[in-house]
Coordinates of C-alpha atoms and ligand atoms in Angstrom, one line a residue:
M1 CA 18.1 -2.6 -22.6
A2 CA 17.4 -0.1 -19.9
K3 CA 13.9 -0.5 -17.8
A4 CA 11.3 1.5 -19.0
K5 CA 10.5 4.3 -17.2
T6 CA 7.2 5.9 -16.4
A7 CA 5.8 8.9 -15.2
Y8 CA 2.1 10.2 -14.0
V9 CA 0.4 12.4 -16.1
C10 CA -2.7 14.7 -14.8
N11 CA -6.1 13.6 -17.0
E12 CA -7.1 17.7 -16.2
C13 CA -4.2 19.4 -16.8
G14 CA -1.8 17.5 -18.4
S15 CA 1.2 18.2 -15.7
E16 CA 3.7 15.3 -15.4
H17 CA 4.8 13.8 -11.8
S18 CA 7.6 11.2 -10.6
K19 CA 5.3 9.7 -8.3
W20 CA 1.6 8.6 -8.0
Q21 CA -0.4 11.0 -5.7
G22 CA -4.0 11.2 -4.7
Q23 CA -4.1 14.7 -5.6
C24 CA -2.1 16.6 -8.7
T25 CA -0.1 19.4 -7.1
D26 CA -0.6 21.9 -9.8
C27 CA -4.1 22.1 -10.2
G28 CA -5.5 20.5 -7.4
A29 CA -7.8 17.7 -8.9
W30 CA -8.2 14.6 -7.1
N31 CA -7.6 10.8 -8.4
S32 CA -6.4 12.3 -11.6
L33 CA -3.0 10.8 -12.2
S34 CA -2.6 7.7 -14.7
E35 CA 0.4 6.4 -15.6
I36 CA 2.3 6.5 -18.9
A37 CA 5.6 5.4 -20.2
L38 CA 8.3 7.5 -20.9
S39 CA 10.5 6.8 -24.2
S40 CA 14.0 7.2 -23.8
A41 CA 15.0 10.2 -25.8
K42 CA 17.9 10.7 -23.5
T43 CA 19.7 7.6 -24.9
A44 CA 18.9 8.9 -28.7
T45 CA 20.5 12.4 -28.1
T46 CA 23.5 10.9 -26.3
L47 CA 24.1 8.7 -29.4
R48 CA 23.9 11.4 -31.1
R49 CA 26.3 13.9 -29.7
S50 CA 28.7 11.0 -29.5
G51 CA 28.9 11.1 -33.4
Y52 CA 27.4 7.3 -33.5
A53 CA 24.5 8.0 -35.3
G54 CA 24.6 8.9 -38.9
D55 CA 24.3 12.3 -40.4
A56 CA 20.8 11.9 -41.5
T57 CA 19.5 12.3 -38.2
M58 CA 21.9 15.2 -37.0
P59 CA 20.0 18.1 -36.6
R60 CA 20.7 21.0 -39.2
V61 CA 21.2 24.7 -38.8
L62 CA 18.9 26.3 -40.9
S63 CA 18.3 30.2 -42.0
L64 CA 15.1 30.7 -41.3
V65 CA 14.1 31.8 -44.9
D66 CA 14.8 28.5 -46.1
V67 CA 12.1 27.1 -43.6
A68 CA 9.4 29.4 -43.9
Q69 CA 9.9 28.8 -47.5
S70 CA 8.6 25.4 -46.8
I71 CA 6.0 26.6 -44.2
D72 CA 4.5 28.6 -47.2
E73 CA 3.5 25.5 -49.3
R74 CA 0.0 24.9 -49.0
T75 CA -2.7 22.4 -50.8
S76 CA -6.0 23.7 -51.2
I77 CA -8.5 21.4 -49.8
G78 CA -11.1 22.4 -52.3
I79 CA -13.6 22.5 -49.6
G80 CA -13.5 26.5 -49.2
E81 CA -14.7 27.0 -45.6
L82 CA -12.1 24.2 -44.6
D83 CA -9.1 26.0 -46.3
R84 CA -10.2 29.1 -44.1
V85 CA -10.4 27.7 -40.9
L86 CA -7.0 25.5 -41.2
G87 CA -5.5 29.1 -42.6
G88 CA -5.3 28.7 -45.9
G89 CA -5.1 25.1 -47.0
L90 CA -3.3 21.7 -45.8
V91 CA 0.4 21.8 -44.4
A92 CA 2.4 18.8 -45.0
G93 CA 3.3 17.3 -41.7
S94 CA 0.7 18.9 -39.6
V95 CA -1.2 17.4 -36.6
V96 CA -4.8 18.7 -36.6
L97 CA -7.1 17.6 -33.6
I98 CA -10.8 17.9 -34.2
G99 CA -13.4 17.8 -32.0
G100 CA -17.0 17.9 -31.3
D101 CA -20.2 15.9 -30.1
P102 CA -21.0 12.3 -31.3
G103 CA -23.0 12.9 -34.7
I104 CA -21.8 16.3 -35.7
G105 CA -20.3 15.6 -38.4
K106 CA -16.4 15.0 -38.1
S107 CA -16.4 11.5 -39.9
T108 CA -18.6 13.3 -42.4
L109 CA -16.5 15.8 -43.4
L110 CA -12.7 13.9 -42.9
L111 CA -14.2 11.6 -45.5
Q112 CA -15.4 14.6 -47.8
M113 CA -12.2 15.9 -47.4
L114 CA -10.4 13.0 -48.7
G115 CA -12.9 12.7 -51.6
A116 CA -12.2 16.6 -52.5
L117 CA -8.3 15.7 -52.4
G118 CA -9.1 13.1 -54.6
Q119 CA -6.6 11.8 -57.1
R120 CA -4.4 14.9 -56.1
L121 CA -3.5 13.7 -52.8
N122 CA -3.6 10.1 -51.6
G123 CA -5.1 9.7 -48.2
L124 CA -5.6 7.4 -45.5
Y125 CA -8.9 7.1 -43.7
V126 CA -7.9 4.5 -40.2
T127 CA -11.5 3.9 -38.6
G128 CA -11.3 2.7 -35.3
E129 CA -15.1 3.2 -34.8
E130 CA -16.7 2.2 -37.5
S131 CA -16.2 -1.2 -39.7
L132 CA -14.9 -0.8 -43.5
A133 CA -18.1 -1.4 -44.7
Q134 CA -20.0 1.4 -42.9
V135 CA -17.0 4.1 -44.4
A136 CA -17.8 2.6 -47.9
T137 CA -21.3 2.9 -47.3
R138 CA -20.8 6.5 -46.0
A139 CA -18.8 7.4 -49.3
Q140 CA -21.2 6.0 -51.3
R141 CA -23.7 8.1 -49.7
L142 CA -21.8 11.3 -50.1
G143 CA -21.6 10.5 -53.9
L144 CA -17.6 10.3 -53.7
P145 CA -15.2 8.5 -55.9
L146 CA -14.5 5.4 -54.1
A147 CA -11.7 3.9 -56.2
P148 CA -9.0 6.6 -54.5
L149 CA -10.3 6.5 -51.2
R150 CA -8.3 4.2 -49.2
A151 CA -9.3 2.9 -45.6
L152 CA -7.8 0.8 -43.1
A153 CA -10.1 -0.6 -39.9
E154 CA -6.8 -1.1 -37.3
T155 CA -6.4 0.6 -33.8
C156 CA -3.1 -0.3 -32.8
V157 CA -0.9 2.5 -33.5
E158 CA 2.1 0.4 -34.3
R159 CA 0.6 -1.5 -37.1
I160 CA -1.0 1.9 -38.3
L161 CA 2.5 3.5 -39.0
D162 CA 3.5 0.3 -40.5
Q163 CA 0.6 0.6 -42.8
A164 CA 1.3 4.5 -43.4
T165 CA 4.9 3.9 -44.2
A166 CA 4.2 1.0 -46.5
H167 CA 1.4 3.2 -48.4
K168 CA 3.0 6.3 -48.0
P169 CA -0.2 8.6 -48.0
H170 CA -0.2 12.3 -47.9
V171 CA -3.1 12.8 -45.3
L172 CA -3.6 10.4 -42.7
I173 CA -7.1 10.6 -40.5
I174 CA -7.3 8.9 -37.0
D175 CA -10.9 8.2 -36.4
S176 CA -10.8 8.8 -33.3
I177 CA -7.7 9.0 -31.3
Q178 CA -9.6 7.6 -28.1
T179 CA -9.8 4.1 -30.0
I180 CA -5.9 4.0 -30.6
W181 CA -3.7 2.3 -28.9
T182 CA 0.3 1.5 -28.3
E183 CA 2.0 -2.1 -27.9
Q184 CA 4.0 -0.5 -25.5
L185 CA 1.5 0.4 -22.7
T186 CA -0.8 -2.4 -20.8
A187 CA -3.4 0.3 -19.9
A188 CA -7.0 -0.1 -21.6
P189 CA -7.5 1.6 -24.7
G190 CA -9.1 5.2 -24.3
S191 CA -7.1 5.8 -21.1
V192 CA -5.2 8.9 -20.6
S193 CA -2.0 6.9 -21.0
Q194 CA -2.8 4.9 -24.6
V195 CA -4.2 8.5 -26.2
R196 CA -1.8 10.6 -25.1
E197 CA 1.3 8.0 -26.1
S198 CA -0.6 6.9 -29.3
A199 CA -1.0 10.7 -30.3
A200 CA 3.2 11.4 -29.3
K201 CA 3.8 8.6 -31.8
L202 CA 1.4 10.0 -34.5
T203 CA 2.8 13.1 -34.1
R204 CA 6.6 11.8 -34.1
F205 CA 5.6 10.4 -37.4
A206 CA 3.9 13.2 -39.0
K207 CA 6.9 15.6 -38.1
E208 CA 9.5 12.9 -39.6
S209 CA 7.4 11.8 -43.0
G210 CA 5.6 15.2 -43.5
V211 CA 2.5 13.4 -43.5
S212 CA -0.2 15.2 -42.8
V213 CA -2.4 13.8 -39.6
F214 CA -5.8 14.6 -39.0
L215 CA -7.1 13.1 -35.2
V216 CA -11.2 13.2 -34.6
G217 CA -11.3 13.7 -31.2
H218 CA -14.3 13.1 -28.5
V219 CA -15.3 15.8 -26.8
T220 CA -16.1 15.6 -22.3
K221 CA -19.4 16.4 -21.0
E222 CA -17.6 19.9 -20.0
G223 CA -16.8 20.2 -24.1
G224 CA -13.0 19.7 -24.0
I225 CA -11.2 17.3 -25.8
A226 CA -11.3 13.6 -23.7
G227 CA -7.9 12.7 -22.7
P228 CA -5.2 14.8 -21.4
R229 CA -4.4 18.5 -22.4
V230 CA -1.2 17.9 -23.2
L231 CA -3.6 16.6 -26.5
E232 CA -3.8 20.1 -27.3
H233 CA -0.3 21.1 -26.6
M234 CA 1.0 18.7 -29.0
V235 CA -0.7 19.3 -32.2
D236 CA -0.8 21.9 -34.4
A237 CA -4.2 23.0 -34.5
V238 CA -7.2 22.2 -32.5
L239 CA -10.7 22.6 -34.3
Y240 CA -14.2 22.4 -32.5
F241 CA -17.3 21.7 -34.5
E242 CA -19.9 23.2 -32.8
G243 CA -23.7 23.2 -33.6
E244 CA -27.3 22.8 -32.0
S245 CA -28.3 19.4 -32.7
G246 CA -31.8 21.1 -34.1
S247 CA -30.1 23.1 -36.7
R248 CA -28.3 22.0 -39.8
F249 CA -25.8 24.3 -39.9
R250 CA -22.2 23.7 -38.2
V251 CA -19.4 26.3 -36.9
L252 CA -15.7 24.6 -37.3
R253 CA -13.9 26.8 -35.3
A254 CA -10.1 27.3 -34.7
F255 CA -9.4 26.9 -31.0
K256 CA -5.3 27.0 -31.7
N257 CA -3.9 26.9 -34.9
R258 CA 0.0 27.5 -35.7
F259 CA -1.0 28.1 -39.3
G260 CA -3.5 30.8 -38.9
A261 CA -5.8 32.6 -37.1
V262 CA -7.2 31.6 -34.0
N263 CA -11.4 31.8 -33.6
E264 CA -11.6 31.3 -37.5
L265 CA -14.7 30.3 -38.2
G266 CA -15.8 27.8 -41.0
V267 CA -20.0 27.3 -41.8
F268 CA -21.4 24.2 -43.1
A269 CA -25.0 23.1 -43.5
M270 CA -25.6 19.1 -43.1
S271 CA -27.8 17.8 -46.0
E272 CA -28.4 14.6 -47.3
K273 CA -25.3 14.9 -49.5
G274 CA -23.2 15.4 -46.3
L275 CA -21.8 18.8 -45.6
R276 CA -22.0 21.7 -47.9
E277 CA -20.0 25.2 -47.5
V278 CA -21.8 28.0 -46.6
P279 CA -19.6 30.7 -48.0
N280 CA -21.7 34.0 -46.8
P281 CA -23.0 33.3 -43.7
S282 CA -23.7 36.5 -42.3
A283 CA -27.1 36.5 -41.9
I284 CA -27.6 32.8 -41.1
F285 CA -27.7 33.0 -37.3
L286 CA -30.6 35.5 -37.6
S287 CA -33.8 33.7 -36.2
A288 CA -36.8 34.8 -38.3
H289 CA -39.3 36.9 -36.5
A290 CA -42.3 38.0 -38.3
G291 CA -41.4 41.5 -36.3
P292 CA -40.0 43.0 -33.2
T293 CA -40.0 40.5 -30.4
P294 CA -39.1 41.8 -26.8
G295 CA -35.9 39.8 -25.6
S296 CA -34.3 39.9 -29.0
A297 CA -31.2 41.8 -29.8
I298 CA -28.6 41.5 -33.2
M299 CA -24.9 41.9 -32.8
V300 CA -22.3 42.1 -35.6
T301 CA -19.3 39.9 -34.1
R302 CA -16.5 39.4 -35.5
E303 CA -15.1 35.9 -34.6
G304 CA -12.2 34.9 -37.0
T305 CA -11.6 37.2 -39.6
R306 CA -15.0 38.1 -41.2
P307 CA -17.8 39.5 -39.4
L308 CA -21.4 38.0 -38.8
L309 CA -25.1 38.9 -37.8
V310 CA -26.0 36.9 -34.7
E311 CA -29.2 37.0 -32.9
V312 CA -28.8 37.2 -29.2
Q313 CA -32.2 36.3 -27.1
A314 CA -32.6 37.0 -23.4
L315 CA -35.1 35.8 -21.2
V316 CA -36.1 37.9 -17.8
D317 CA -38.5 36.5 -15.3
Q318 CA -39.0 37.0 -11.7
S319 CA -37.5 34.1 -10.1
P320 CA -39.3 32.2 -7.3
L321 CA -35.8 31.4 -6.2
A322 CA -34.0 32.5 -3.1
N323 CA -31.0 33.0 -5.6
P324 CA -32.4 33.7 -9.3
R325 CA -30.8 31.7 -11.8
R326 CA -28.3 33.1 -14.3
V327 CA -27.9 30.4 -17.7
A328 CA -25.8 31.9 -20.6
L329 CA -25.8 29.8 -23.4
G330 CA -23.0 30.2 -26.4
L331 CA -21.2 32.6 -23.7
E332 CA -19.3 33.2 -21.1
Q333 CA -21.4 32.5 -17.6
N334 CA -19.1 35.0 -15.4
R335 CA -19.3 37.7 -18.3
L336 CA -23.4 37.3 -18.0
A337 CA -22.7 37.8 -13.9
M338 CA -20.7 41.0 -14.7
L339 CA -23.1 42.6 -17.2
L340 CA -25.9 42.0 -14.9
A341 CA -23.9 43.8 -12.1
V342 CA -23.0 47.0 -14.4
L343 CA -26.6 47.1 -15.5
H344 CA -28.0 47.5 -12.3
R345 CA -25.5 50.0 -11.5
H346 CA -25.3 51.8 -14.4
G347 CA -28.2 51.5 -16.0
G348 CA -30.6 51.3 -13.3
A349 CA -32.7 47.9 -13.9
A350 CA -32.9 46.2 -10.9
V351 CA -32.8 42.4 -12.2
Y352 CA -31.3 40.6 -8.8
D353 CA -34.7 39.1 -8.2
Q354 CA -35.1 37.6 -11.7
D355 CA -34.2 34.7 -13.5
V356 CA -31.9 35.6 -16.3
F357 CA -31.8 32.9 -19.4
V358 CA -29.3 34.5 -22.2
N359 CA -28.8 32.1 -25.8
V360 CA -26.8 33.0 -28.7
V361 CA -29.2 31.5 -31.6
G362 CA -27.6 28.9 -34.0
G363 CA -25.8 27.4 -31.5
I364 CA -22.3 29.0 -31.9
R365 CA -20.5 30.4 -29.2
V366 CA -19.3 34.1 -29.1
Q367 CA -16.3 34.8 -26.8
E368 CA -15.9 38.5 -28.0
T369 CA -16.2 41.4 -25.6
A370 CA -18.0 43.4 -28.6
A371 CA -21.3 41.0 -27.4
D372 CA -21.6 43.2 -24.1
L373 CA -23.9 45.6 -25.6
P374 CA -26.4 43.8 -27.9
I375 CA -26.8 41.1 -24.5
L376 CA -27.2 43.8 -22.1
F377 CA -30.1 45.2 -24.8
A378 CA -31.8 42.1 -25.0
I379 CA -32.1 41.5 -21.7
L380 CA -33.4 44.9 -21.1
S381 CA -36.1 44.3 -23.7
S382 CA -37.0 41.4 -22.4
F383 CA -36.9 42.8 -18.9
R384 CA -39.2 45.8 -19.7
D385 CA -41.2 43.6 -22.0
R386 CA -40.3 45.7 -25.0
P387 CA -38.8 45.1 -28.5
L388 CA -36.2 47.2 -29.5
P389 CA -36.6 49.4 -32.4
D390 CA -36.5 47.9 -35.7
K391 CA -33.5 46.8 -37.8
L392 CA -31.5 47.7 -34.9
V393 CA -27.8 46.4 -34.5
A394 CA -25.3 46.9 -32.1
F395 CA -21.8 45.9 -30.6
G396 CA -19.2 47.3 -28.0
E397 CA -17.6 46.1 -24.9
V398 CA -19.3 46.9 -21.5
G399 CA -16.7 48.2 -18.5
L400 CA -17.4 47.8 -14.9
S401 CA -17.6 51.7 -14.8
G402 CA -20.4 51.9 -17.3
E403 CA -18.1 52.7 -20.3
I404 CA -18.6 51.7 -23.4
R405 CA -15.1 50.9 -25.0
P406 CA -14.4 50.4 -28.9
V407 CA -13.9 47.1 -30.3
P408 CA -11.7 46.0 -33.1
N409 CA -12.5 46.3 -37.0
G410 CA -15.7 49.0 -36.3
E411 CA -15.8 50.0 -39.8
E412 CA -15.8 46.5 -41.2
R413 CA -18.9 45.7 -39.3
L414 CA -20.8 48.6 -39.5
K415 CA -20.4 48.2 -43.6
E416 CA -21.6 44.5 -43.0
A417 CA -24.8 45.0 -41.3
A418 CA -25.5 48.4 -43.7
T419 CA -25.2 45.9 -46.3
H420 CA -28.1 43.4 -44.6
G421 CA -30.8 46.8 -44.4
F422 CA -30.1 47.3 -41.2
L423 CA -31.3 51.1 -40.2
K424 CA -29.6 52.0 -36.8
A425 CA -26.6 51.0 -35.0
V426 CA -25.8 52.0 -31.7
V427 CA -21.9 51.6 -31.2
P428 CA -18.8 52.7 -29.2
K429 CA -18.2 56.3 -30.2
A430 CA -14.2 55.8 -30.5
N431 CA -15.6 53.3 -33.5
V432 CA -17.0 55.6 -35.5
Q433 CA -14.9 58.3 -37.4
K434 CA -17.2 61.5 -37.9
K435 CA -19.6 59.3 -40.1
T436 CA -23.2 59.3 -38.9
R437 CA -24.4 57.5 -41.4
I438 CA -23.9 54.4 -44.0
G439 CA -26.2 54.2 -46.8
E440 CA -29.5 54.2 -45.2
M441 CA -28.3 53.0 -41.8
E442 CA -27.9 55.5 -38.7
I443 CA -24.9 55.3 -36.8
V444 CA -24.9 56.4 -33.1
G445 CA -22.2 56.9 -31.1
V446 CA -22.2 56.2 -27.4
E447 CA -20.0 56.8 -24.7
R448 CA -21.5 55.5 -21.6
L449 CA -24.1 52.7 -20.9
S450 CA -26.8 55.3 -19.9
D451 CA -26.4 56.8 -23.3
A452 CA -27.0 53.4 -25.1
L453 CA -29.8 52.9 -23.2
G454 CA -31.0 55.9 -23.9
A455 CA -30.3 55.5 -27.9
I456 CA -32.6 52.5 -27.7
L457 CA -35.6 53.8 -26.2
Ligands
TYD1 P1 -21.2 11.4 -38.5 O1 -19.7 12.3 -39.3 O2 -20.8 10.3 -38.0 O3 -20.5 12.7 -37.0 P2 -19.3 12.3 -36.0 O4 -18.4 11.2 -36.8 O5 -18.4 13.6 -35.4 O6 -19.3 11.8 -34.9 O7 -22.2 12.7 -38.6 C1 -23.4 11.9 -38.8 C2 -24.4 12.6 -38.8 O8 -24.7 13.3 -39.8 C3 -25.8 11.7 -38.9 O9 -26.8 12.2 -37.6 C4 -26.2 11.3 -40.3 C5 -25.9 12.8 -40.7 N1 -25.5 12.9 -42.0 C6 -26.6 13.6 -42.9 O10 -27.3 14.3 -42.2 N2 -26.3 13.1 -44.2 C7 -25.1 12.9 -44.5 O11 -24.7 12.9 -45.6 C8 -24.3 12.2 -43.9 C9 -23.1 11.4 -44.1 C10 -24.8 12.0 -42.2
MG2 MG1 -17.5 9.5 -35.9

């Protein structure tokens, strides 16, 4: 048998190096390389080419029509919001990584998924963190039928795969991938090489057997899934569970999905009986103010495939510091810096000596540029200490030269706002097709930031 080959993989960017070195030459991170064992894929290929391996292992040439048909077969889980985020249901042989802060509800959701699949599909819940008794207690508390639920407390990937091969589940849940290790490596469980190699084995198993595998992943302080970036490349879908600790609402977001739309959102509420779906989440991210409040603006974002009304709050205050603070929660820091510069140059509001805090209500992340205009409204409203007009909604991308650019699906966003009783919408001119009103709602199309600020004064 040939000597086992090893390589060094960077924990930060996932690039592979043949030698150990102090700094990753690809991303520049220091002390980020760890050793991994390479399985000898080459030998297998050589054997196959020379005709030693049987026909069963020979890859076949297929027409994509046949392939597409098999992909289309999706199983509805029975939890609508989860089906939505997955792109329409469970795909056989797919690998889904679910990340999120501890206690957000990852284990609960997956157990509920097995419960919902119930008699239709066999599941196997592998727990590496909790005891079987804890899993059973939770299932009982969730009111799930216990008989069809199968669980296994095990952390060695080889033994897990043996059990999975014997029990032939349709769905295999690994909670969590950071506790799993392979006999092939001597590194400690949880180390990058163990996580990567175990995930690779599970992925291979999923593809070969057609079992759908769900991996639970821990999240680092920076918000990424702990372990090498390669985990994200290996799997078919990466879902993040987000939510504020104080709020009972939880948002499941598709960060990557080979079978559906990215940024698709599923909304849940945590209750005594586990996670409940919120099928019409449009207005839950609005906080309940008694009346108009300075520093609060409502936007219509369209993350995924449906519009959501979300409140953004800003606090602008005289800074005692030489470098005033700019803090953005739920949106990108650099975007905020850019918007403040545009506000100064094209909106005539000098906020360079002010601390600026911006927060998106409900703990959700907004990545769309359509949030630009409402963010600036919230900032200006706090800066001037004047509330925005009552029942005002806005969306639109703000360019560096102060122009307001259109965003996709303007019509749909406007309709959603009108349905929720908003009375005025300030939106990019190019998003308004002649219409100046929908029902009670007046629509103001603007081309420049100065027009937009004029419209709210
Ligand atoms: P859990 O699924 O264990 O989170 P994770 O696996 O992401 O770490 O979530 C546990 C949290 O959810 C815990 O704080 C208790 C709460 N919870 C409820 O409020 N109701 C319930 O029915 C369950 C099962 C948990
Ligand atoms: Mg858990």
